Short mmCIF file of C-alpha atoms and ligand atoms in Angstrom, two decimals:
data_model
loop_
_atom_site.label_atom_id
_atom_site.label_comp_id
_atom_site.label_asym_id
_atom_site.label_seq_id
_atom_site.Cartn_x
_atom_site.Cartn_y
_atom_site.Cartn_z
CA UNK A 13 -14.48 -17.18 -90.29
CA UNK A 14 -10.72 -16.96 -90.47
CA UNK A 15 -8.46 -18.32 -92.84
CA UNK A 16 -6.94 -21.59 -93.15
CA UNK A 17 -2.73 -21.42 -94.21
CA UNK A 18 -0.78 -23.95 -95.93
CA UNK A 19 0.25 -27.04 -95.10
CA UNK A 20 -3.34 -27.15 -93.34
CA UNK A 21 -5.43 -29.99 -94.20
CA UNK A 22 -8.57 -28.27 -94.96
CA UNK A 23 -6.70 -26.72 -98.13
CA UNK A 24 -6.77 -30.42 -99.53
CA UNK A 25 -10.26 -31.82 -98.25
CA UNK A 26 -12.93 -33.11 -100.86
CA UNK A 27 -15.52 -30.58 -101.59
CA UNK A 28 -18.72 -30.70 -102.78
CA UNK A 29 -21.34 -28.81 -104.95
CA UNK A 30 -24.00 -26.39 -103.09
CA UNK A 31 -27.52 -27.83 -103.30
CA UNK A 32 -29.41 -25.12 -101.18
CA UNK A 33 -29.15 -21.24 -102.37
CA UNK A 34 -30.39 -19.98 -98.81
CA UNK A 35 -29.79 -16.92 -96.77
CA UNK A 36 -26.77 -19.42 -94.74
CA UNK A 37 -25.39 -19.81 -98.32
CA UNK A 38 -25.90 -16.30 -98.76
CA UNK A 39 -24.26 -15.03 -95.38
CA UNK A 40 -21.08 -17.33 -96.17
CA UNK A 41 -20.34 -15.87 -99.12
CA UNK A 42 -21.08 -12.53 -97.71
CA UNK A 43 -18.38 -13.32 -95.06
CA UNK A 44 -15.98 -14.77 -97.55
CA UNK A 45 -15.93 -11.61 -99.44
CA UNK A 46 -14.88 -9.83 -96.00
CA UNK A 47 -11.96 -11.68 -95.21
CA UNK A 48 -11.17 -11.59 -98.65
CA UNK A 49 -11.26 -7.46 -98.84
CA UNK A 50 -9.46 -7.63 -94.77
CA UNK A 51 -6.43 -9.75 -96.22
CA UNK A 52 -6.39 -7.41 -99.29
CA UNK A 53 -6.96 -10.50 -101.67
CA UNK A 54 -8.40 -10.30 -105.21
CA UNK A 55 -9.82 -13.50 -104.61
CA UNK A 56 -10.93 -16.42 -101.87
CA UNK A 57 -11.95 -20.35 -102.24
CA UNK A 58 -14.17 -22.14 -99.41
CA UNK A 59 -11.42 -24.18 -98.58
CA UNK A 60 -9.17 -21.33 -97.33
CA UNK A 61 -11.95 -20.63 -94.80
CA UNK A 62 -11.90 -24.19 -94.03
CA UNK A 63 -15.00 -24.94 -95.88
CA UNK A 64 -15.99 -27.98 -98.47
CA UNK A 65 -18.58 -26.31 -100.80
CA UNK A 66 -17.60 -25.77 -104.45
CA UNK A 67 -17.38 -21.73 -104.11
CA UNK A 68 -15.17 -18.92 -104.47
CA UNK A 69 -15.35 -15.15 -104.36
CA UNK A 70 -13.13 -12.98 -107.09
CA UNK A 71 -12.78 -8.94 -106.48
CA UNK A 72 -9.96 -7.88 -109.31
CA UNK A 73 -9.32 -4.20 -108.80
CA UNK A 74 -10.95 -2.94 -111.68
CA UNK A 75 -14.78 -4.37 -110.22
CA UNK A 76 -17.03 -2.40 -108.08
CA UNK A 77 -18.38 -5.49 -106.54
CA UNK A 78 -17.38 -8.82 -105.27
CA UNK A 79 -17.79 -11.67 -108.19
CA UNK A 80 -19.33 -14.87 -106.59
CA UNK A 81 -19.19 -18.42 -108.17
CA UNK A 82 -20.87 -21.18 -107.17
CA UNK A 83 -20.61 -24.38 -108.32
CA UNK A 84 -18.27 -23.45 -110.77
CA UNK A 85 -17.45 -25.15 -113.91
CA UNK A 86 -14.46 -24.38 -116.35
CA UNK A 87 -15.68 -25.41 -119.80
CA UNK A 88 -13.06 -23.98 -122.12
CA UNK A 89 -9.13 -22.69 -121.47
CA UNK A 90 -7.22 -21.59 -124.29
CA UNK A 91 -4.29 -22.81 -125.89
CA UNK A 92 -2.16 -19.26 -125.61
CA UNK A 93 -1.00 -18.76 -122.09
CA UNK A 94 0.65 -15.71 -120.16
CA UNK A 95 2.92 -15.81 -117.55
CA UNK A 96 2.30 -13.38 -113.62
CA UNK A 97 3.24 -13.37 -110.80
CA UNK A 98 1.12 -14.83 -108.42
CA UNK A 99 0.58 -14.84 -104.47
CA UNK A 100 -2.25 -17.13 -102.54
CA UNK A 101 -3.86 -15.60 -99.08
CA UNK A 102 -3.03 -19.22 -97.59
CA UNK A 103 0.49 -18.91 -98.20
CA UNK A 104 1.44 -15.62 -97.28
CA UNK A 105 4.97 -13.88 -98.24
CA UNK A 106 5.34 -16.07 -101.06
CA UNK A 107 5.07 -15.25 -104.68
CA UNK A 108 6.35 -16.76 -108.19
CA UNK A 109 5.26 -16.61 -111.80
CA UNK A 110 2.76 -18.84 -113.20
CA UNK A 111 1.46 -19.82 -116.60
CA UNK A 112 -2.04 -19.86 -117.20
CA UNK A 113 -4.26 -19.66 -120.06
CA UNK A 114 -5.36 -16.60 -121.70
CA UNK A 115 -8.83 -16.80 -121.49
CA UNK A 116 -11.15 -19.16 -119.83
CA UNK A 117 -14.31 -20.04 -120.09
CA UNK A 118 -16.47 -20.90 -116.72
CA UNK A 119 -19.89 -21.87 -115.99
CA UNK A 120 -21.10 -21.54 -112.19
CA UNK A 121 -24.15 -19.76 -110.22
CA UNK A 122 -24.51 -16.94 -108.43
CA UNK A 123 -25.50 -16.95 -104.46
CA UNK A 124 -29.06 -17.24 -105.56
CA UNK A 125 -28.79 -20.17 -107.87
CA UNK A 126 -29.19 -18.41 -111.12
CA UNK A 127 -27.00 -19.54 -113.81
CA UNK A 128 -24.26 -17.87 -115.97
CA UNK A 129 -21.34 -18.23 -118.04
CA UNK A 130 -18.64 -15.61 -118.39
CA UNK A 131 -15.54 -15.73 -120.40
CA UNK A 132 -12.75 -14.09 -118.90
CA UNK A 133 -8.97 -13.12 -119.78
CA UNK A 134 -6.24 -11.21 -118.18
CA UNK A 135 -6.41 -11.01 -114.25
CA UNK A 136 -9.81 -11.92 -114.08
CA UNK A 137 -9.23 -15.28 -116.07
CA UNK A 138 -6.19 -15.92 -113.84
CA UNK A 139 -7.92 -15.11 -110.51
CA UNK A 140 -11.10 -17.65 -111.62
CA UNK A 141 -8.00 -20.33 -112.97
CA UNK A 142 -6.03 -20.09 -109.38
CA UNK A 143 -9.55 -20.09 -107.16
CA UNK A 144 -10.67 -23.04 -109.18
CA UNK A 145 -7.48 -25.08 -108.53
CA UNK A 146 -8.43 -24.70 -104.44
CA UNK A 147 -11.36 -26.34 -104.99
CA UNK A 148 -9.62 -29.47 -106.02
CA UNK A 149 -6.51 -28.97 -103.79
CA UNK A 150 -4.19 -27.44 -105.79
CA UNK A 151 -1.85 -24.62 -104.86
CA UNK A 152 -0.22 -21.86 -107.23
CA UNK A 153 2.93 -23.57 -106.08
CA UNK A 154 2.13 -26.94 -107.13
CA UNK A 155 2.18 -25.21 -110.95
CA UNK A 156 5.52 -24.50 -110.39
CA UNK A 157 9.13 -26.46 -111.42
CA UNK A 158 9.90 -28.51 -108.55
CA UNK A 159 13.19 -26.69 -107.91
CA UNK A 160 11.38 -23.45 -107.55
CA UNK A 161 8.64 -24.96 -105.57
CA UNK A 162 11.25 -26.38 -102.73
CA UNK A 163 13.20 -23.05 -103.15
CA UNK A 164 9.75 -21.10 -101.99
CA UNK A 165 8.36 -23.85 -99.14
CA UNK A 166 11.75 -23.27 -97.69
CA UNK A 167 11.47 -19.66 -97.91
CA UNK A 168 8.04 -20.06 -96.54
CA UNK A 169 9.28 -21.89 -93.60
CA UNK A 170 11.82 -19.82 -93.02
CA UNK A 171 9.43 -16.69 -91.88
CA UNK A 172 8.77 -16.33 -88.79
CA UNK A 173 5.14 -15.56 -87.67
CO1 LIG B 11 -4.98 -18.96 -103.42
#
């Protein structure tokens, strides 16, 4: 499993909702939380590792253990919004604020199908917010003016790697 870096296609594909909660399922997210901790992320989407199911992995530094969310649904963002700086595994070197609700409310399941809702705020809302977006193809850059978003794709292309 190794992960997929922007302008690549598979950061845009269609995905899908998990129907089967097997030990496959189970070993995928297992190996999404590892390159997740090996690129020193707080959190990973299935399309960064090139896949199209409706997951992501979330490891803030304050938890123990990796959060997984499956099938994830956001139900409720509030009105009040912060701004951070944010940076995305799949495009490396580059980092900008971004404005994102306060708190969130999501919906999803965990690798064995059970069902819960959590409502998160601060990093941890943020984290769910940005690893939500990949699953519908969005980027932390596309929440950004489109001054500052040309200004950091040419900075992006501008590192060599
Ligand atoms: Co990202």
């Amino acid at each position: 499993m190794e992960l997929v870096y922007y302008p690549d296609d598979r950061l845009f594909a269609e995905t899908g909702n998990v129907g089967v909660f097997d030990e496959v399922l189970q070993n995928i997210l297992q190996a999404m939380v590892g390159v997740m901790h090996d690129n020193y992320g707080i959190g990973l989407a299935a399309p960064q590792v090139g896949l199209t199911q409706r997951m992501f992995v979330v490891k803030i530094p304050e938890d123990k253990e990796a959060r997984l969310f499956v099938n994830p649904v956001i139900l409720e963002t509030s009105a009040d919004t912060w701004e951070y700086e944010e940076g995305c595994l799949s495009i490396p070197e580059i980092y900008a604020p971004v404005q994102r609700s306060q708190t969130v409310l999501v919906r999803a399941q965990d690798q064995f199908g059970k069902k819960f809702t959590l409502e998160a705020n601060g990093l941890l809302g943020r984290v769910i917010l940005h690893e939500m977006d990949h699953l519908n193809g969005v980027l932390f850059i596309d929440h950004l003016s489109k001054d500052v978003r040309e200004e950091q794709l040419i900075l992006y292309n501008s590192i060599e790697r």
